[in-house]
Short mmCIF file of C-alpha atoms in Angstrom, two decimals:
data_model
loop_
_atom_site.label_atom_id
_atom_site.label_comp_id
_atom_site.label_asym_id
_atom_site.label_seq_id
_atom_site.Cartn_x
_atom_site.Cartn_y
_atom_site.Cartn_z
CA MET A 1 0.00 -0.02 0.01
CA GLY A 2 2.94 2.43 0.53
CA TYR A 3 4.79 4.41 3.15
CA GLY A 4 4.35 7.73 4.76
CA VAL A 5 5.98 10.23 7.13
CA CYS A 6 4.30 12.85 9.46
CA ARG A 7 5.00 16.36 8.19
CA LEU A 8 2.57 18.06 10.59
CA SER A 9 3.14 19.04 14.27
CA VAL A 10 0.89 16.18 15.51
CA VAL A 11 -1.59 13.86 13.83
CA PRO A 12 -4.23 11.80 15.76
CA VAL A 13 -4.28 8.00 15.13
CA ARG A 14 -7.63 6.65 15.65
CA ARG A 15 -8.98 3.17 16.53
CA GLU A 16 -11.51 3.18 13.62
CA ALA A 17 -11.68 5.06 10.39
CA ARG A 18 -13.92 7.95 11.51
CA ASP A 19 -13.44 11.26 13.15
CA GLN A 20 -15.54 10.35 16.18
CA SER A 21 -13.35 7.30 16.87
CA GLU A 22 -11.19 7.05 20.01
CA MET A 23 -7.66 8.55 19.57
CA ILE A 24 -5.28 5.73 20.55
CA THR A 25 -1.96 7.42 19.80
CA GLN A 26 -0.43 10.35 17.93
CA LEU A 27 2.20 10.74 15.22
CA LEU A 28 4.61 13.50 15.92
CA PHE A 29 6.62 15.36 13.25
CA GLY A 30 9.08 12.98 11.69
CA ASP A 31 7.37 9.72 12.65
CA HIS A 32 7.18 7.43 9.69
CA TYR A 33 4.81 4.47 8.96
CA LYS A 34 3.67 1.80 6.62
CA VAL A 35 0.25 1.98 5.02
CA LEU A 36 -1.70 -1.13 5.49
CA ASP A 37 -5.16 -0.44 4.06
CA GLU A 38 -7.47 2.30 2.85
CA SER A 39 -11.15 2.89 3.98
CA ASN A 40 -13.92 2.28 1.36
CA ASP A 41 -14.58 6.04 1.09
CA HIS A 42 -10.78 6.71 0.57
CA LYS A 43 -10.81 9.21 3.51
CA TRP A 44 -8.81 7.06 5.84
CA LEU A 45 -5.52 5.11 5.87
CA GLN A 46 -4.80 2.31 8.25
CA ILE A 47 -1.05 2.52 9.25
CA ARG A 48 1.57 0.74 11.30
CA VAL A 49 4.00 3.13 13.12
CA TYR A 50 7.54 2.01 12.34
CA PHE A 51 8.89 3.04 15.78
CA ASP A 52 6.68 0.92 17.91
CA GLY A 53 4.51 -1.24 15.59
CA TYR A 54 1.24 0.48 16.70
CA GLU A 55 -1.61 0.28 14.22
CA GLY A 56 -4.54 2.72 13.71
CA TRP A 57 -6.24 5.03 11.25
CA ILE A 58 -5.19 8.52 10.06
CA ASP A 59 -6.92 11.01 7.90
CA GLN A 60 -5.87 10.68 4.28
CA LEU A 61 -5.45 14.56 4.19
CA GLN A 62 -2.76 14.37 6.87
CA HIS A 63 -0.75 11.72 5.02
CA LYS A 64 2.54 12.51 3.30
CA GLY A 65 3.54 9.59 1.06
CA ILE A 66 7.09 8.61 0.62
CA GLU A 67 8.89 5.93 -1.55
CA LYS A 68 10.19 2.65 -0.01
CA ASP A 69 13.75 3.57 -0.61
CA TYR A 70 13.20 6.81 1.27
CA PHE A 71 11.51 4.95 4.09
CA ASP A 72 14.38 2.47 4.32
CA GLN A 73 16.91 5.34 4.32
CA ILE A 74 15.19 6.91 7.37
CA ASN A 75 15.43 3.63 9.22
CA LYS A 76 19.19 3.38 8.70
CA LEU A 77 20.24 6.90 9.69
CA ASP A 78 20.98 8.06 13.23
CA LEU A 79 18.55 10.94 13.07
CA LYS A 80 18.12 13.68 15.65
CA ILE A 81 15.28 14.22 18.05
CA SER A 82 13.96 17.60 19.29
CA THR A 83 14.73 18.27 23.05
CA GLU A 84 12.79 21.59 23.39
CA ILE A 85 9.17 21.80 24.51
CA THR A 86 8.42 23.64 21.23
CA ALA A 87 10.56 24.60 18.34
CA GLY A 88 10.14 25.74 14.71
CA ILE A 89 11.39 23.93 11.63
CA LEU A 90 11.24 25.40 8.17
CA TYR A 91 9.66 22.83 5.74
CA LYS A 92 9.57 23.91 2.09
CA LYS A 93 10.04 27.53 3.29
CA LYS A 94 7.00 27.34 5.66
CA LEU A 95 7.25 27.32 9.45
CA VAL A 96 6.02 24.11 11.25
CA HIS A 97 5.80 24.23 15.01
CA ILE A 98 7.08 21.02 16.49
CA VAL A 99 7.12 19.55 19.98
CA LEU A 100 9.43 17.79 22.34
CA GLY A 101 10.27 14.34 21.01
CA SER A 102 9.78 15.15 17.29
CA VAL A 103 12.13 13.25 14.93
CA LEU A 104 14.15 15.68 12.78
CA PRO A 105 14.90 14.96 9.14
CA ILE A 106 18.62 15.44 9.71
CA SER A 107 21.35 12.85 10.15
CA SER A 108 24.56 13.44 12.08
CA THR A 109 26.04 15.28 9.06
CA GLU A 110 23.44 16.29 6.51
CA LEU A 111 19.87 16.64 5.37
CA PHE A 112 18.76 13.11 4.21
CA ASP A 113 16.41 14.48 1.49
CA LEU A 114 17.49 17.85 0.11
CA GLN A 115 14.31 17.97 -1.99
CA GLU A 116 12.18 18.44 1.23
CA GLN A 117 14.15 21.64 1.97
CA PHE A 118 14.42 21.60 5.83
CA ALA A 119 16.08 24.13 8.21
CA PHE A 120 16.30 23.76 11.92
CA ASN A 121 18.47 25.47 14.52
CA GLY A 122 16.82 24.44 17.71
CA ASP A 123 18.13 22.06 20.42
CA SER A 124 18.35 18.27 19.52
CA LYS A 125 20.32 15.16 20.23
CA ASN A 126 21.13 12.10 18.22
CA LEU A 127 18.34 9.43 18.59
CA GLY A 128 20.76 6.68 19.25
CA LEU A 129 22.65 8.46 22.01
CA LYS A 130 21.70 6.75 25.33
CA TYR A 131 21.13 8.98 28.33
CA HIS A 132 22.03 8.07 31.84
CA PHE A 133 19.45 8.42 34.63
CA GLU A 134 20.11 12.02 35.62
CA GLN A 135 19.79 13.18 31.92
CA MET A 136 16.60 11.12 31.51
CA LYS A 137 15.23 12.61 34.73
CA GLN A 138 15.57 16.05 33.34
CA VAL A 139 13.65 15.07 30.18
CA ALA A 140 10.87 13.57 32.36
CA LEU A 141 10.74 16.85 34.46
CA GLN A 142 10.06 18.86 31.25
CA TYR A 143 6.62 17.19 31.14
CA LEU A 144 5.72 18.06 34.70
CA HIS A 145 2.16 19.39 34.95
CA VAL A 146 1.29 18.46 31.35
CA PRO A 147 -2.39 17.49 31.28
CA TYR A 148 -3.43 13.87 30.95
CA LEU A 149 -4.93 13.09 27.55
CA TRP A 150 -5.82 9.59 26.44
CA GLY A 151 -3.72 8.70 23.41
CA GLY A 152 -1.57 11.88 23.75
CA LYS A 153 2.18 12.01 23.37
CA THR A 154 2.94 15.80 23.45
CA PRO A 155 3.75 18.52 26.07
CA PHE A 156 0.17 19.72 25.67
CA GLY A 157 -1.48 16.39 26.48
CA ILE A 158 -0.12 12.99 27.32
CA ASP A 159 -1.21 9.59 28.72
CA CYS A 160 0.71 7.42 31.19
CA SER A 161 2.38 5.09 28.73
CA GLY A 162 2.92 7.86 26.13
CA PHE A 163 4.76 9.78 28.74
CA THR A 164 7.08 6.85 29.53
CA GLN A 165 7.58 5.99 25.86
CA GLN A 166 8.54 9.63 25.02
CA VAL A 167 10.81 10.07 27.89
CA PHE A 168 12.74 6.86 27.07
CA ARG A 169 12.68 7.59 23.31
CA ILE A 170 14.29 11.00 23.84
CA SER A 171 16.73 9.24 26.13
CA GLY A 172 17.79 6.73 23.39
CA TYR A 173 15.60 3.75 24.32
CA LYS A 174 12.66 2.09 22.54
CA LEU A 175 9.50 1.31 24.40
CA LYS A 176 6.32 -0.03 23.08
CA ARG A 177 3.19 2.07 23.19
CA ASP A 178 0.98 0.60 25.85
CA ALA A 179 1.67 -0.10 29.55
CA CYS A 180 0.88 -3.79 29.21
CA GLU A 181 3.38 -4.04 26.35
CA GLN A 182 6.15 -2.10 28.18
CA PHE A 183 5.69 -4.62 31.09
CA THR A 184 7.19 -7.21 28.70
CA GLN A 185 10.37 -5.29 27.95
CA GLY A 186 13.59 -5.02 29.82
CA GLU A 187 14.68 -6.89 32.94
CA LYS A 188 12.26 -7.87 35.73
CA VAL A 189 13.03 -6.20 39.04
CA PRO A 190 12.05 -8.58 41.88
CA ASP A 191 10.77 -5.95 44.34
CA LEU A 192 10.86 -2.31 45.13
CA ASP A 193 13.81 -2.71 47.55
CA MET A 194 15.98 -3.82 44.58
CA ALA A 195 14.72 -1.00 42.31
CA ASN A 196 16.96 1.73 40.82
CA PRO A 197 15.92 5.27 39.74
CA GLY A 198 14.81 5.14 36.16
CA ASP A 199 13.09 1.74 36.53
CA LEU A 200 9.56 1.52 35.14
CA VAL A 201 6.89 0.93 37.88
CA PHE A 202 3.53 -0.75 36.80
CA PHE A 203 0.23 -0.84 38.46
CA LYS A 204 -3.00 -3.00 38.17
CA ASN A 205 -6.73 -2.44 38.30
CA LYS A 206 -9.14 -4.52 40.34
CA GLU A 207 -9.17 -7.27 37.89
CA GLY A 208 -5.36 -7.48 38.17
CA LYS A 209 -4.70 -6.17 34.68
CA ILE A 210 -1.95 -3.56 34.09
CA ASN A 211 -3.51 -0.19 33.71
CA HIS A 212 -0.85 2.39 34.63
CA VAL A 213 2.96 2.96 34.47
CA GLY A 214 5.37 5.60 35.72
CA ILE A 215 9.12 6.23 36.18
CA LEU A 216 10.82 5.70 39.53
CA LEU A 217 12.89 8.68 40.86
CA GLU A 218 15.02 8.96 44.04
CA ASP A 219 13.65 9.29 47.51
CA SER A 220 10.61 6.92 46.95
CA LYS A 221 9.13 9.24 44.37
CA ILE A 222 7.53 8.46 41.07
CA ILE A 223 6.73 10.76 38.12
CA HIS A 224 3.64 9.69 36.13
CA ALA A 225 0.64 10.95 34.21
CA SER A 226 -2.49 10.84 36.14
CA GLY A 227 -4.71 13.87 35.71
CA LYS A 228 -1.54 15.57 34.82
CA VAL A 229 2.18 14.69 34.94
CA ARG A 230 2.96 14.73 38.64
CA LEU A 231 5.26 13.60 41.46
CA ASP A 232 3.94 11.29 44.06
CA PHE A 233 5.23 8.98 46.81
CA LEU A 234 5.63 5.23 46.19
CA ASP A 235 5.87 2.28 48.54
CA GLU A 236 5.32 -1.48 48.22
CA LYS A 237 1.61 -0.91 48.16
CA GLY A 238 1.49 1.62 45.45
CA ILE A 239 1.25 5.30 44.62
CA PHE A 240 0.13 7.55 47.61
CA ASN A 241 -1.47 10.84 46.58
CA GLU A 242 -0.83 13.42 49.39
CA GLU A 243 -3.49 15.79 47.97
CA LEU A 244 -6.18 13.09 48.18
CA GLY A 245 -4.71 11.49 51.22
CA LYS A 246 -5.03 7.90 49.80
CA TYR A 247 -3.50 5.30 47.54
CA THR A 248 -4.54 5.79 43.92
CA HIS A 249 -2.65 2.93 42.17
CA ASP A 250 -1.76 -0.63 43.23
CA LEU A 251 1.71 -1.77 42.44
CA ILE A 252 2.09 -4.97 40.38
CA GLY A 253 5.76 -4.94 39.25
CA LEU A 254 8.86 -3.17 37.93
CA ARG A 255 11.05 -3.41 34.88
CA ARG A 256 14.56 -2.19 34.18
CA ILE A 257 15.27 -0.61 30.76
CA LEU A 258 18.19 1.64 31.42
CA SER A 259 21.60 0.10 30.82
CA GLY A 260 24.51 0.65 33.11
#
């Protein structure tokens, strides 16, 4: 069916091929994908995001088609990723506002497609450069107080697993999109006493299914998206919200992604 790349600030990816359907994730500028199918009315495309394998539907009007060799070239280059909350990139002499975690069409040494005419002078890092915990913590804190948004991945609205995925992506690590998928990655941490700052912490609902994830910080604190991206206390029972005076999430397990 073809391939595409996001050339807008952010594009909603929906569960079904209609505007009223639930937004399950977002494409940020620079995200690329494979086209799997087209709706009968030709208004929607079903896609698979290259980075995390997530599938959903995007509006045909927000699709930018690319050739397979161009798609393959993107996958091989160590591109850059934006490290500013917002920045501007000139695309075909027009300004596009991009957000933290957008993939920049620039390799370590050059533009990878001169025909697309990009110019960017904001802050960025190489996608493949792995951060240590202190650097990753600073990335996470950039999202502090960002409102919760189901399916969101931006500094203007983000969900719990979108938050962890973006923080780790900017820090040089690949995470899947949903919390239950992230729980299968990395190394299992037996209990909270053996945890390190930077470990992923997972929580369950009443049925015992994983429904939440956050990032462990020092001093028994966790940063996570619940209502907004916030800092709370964590113990072996779960997350304690001081404002509400109660536990809000029940701990189920931890995983270690950071190397070293």
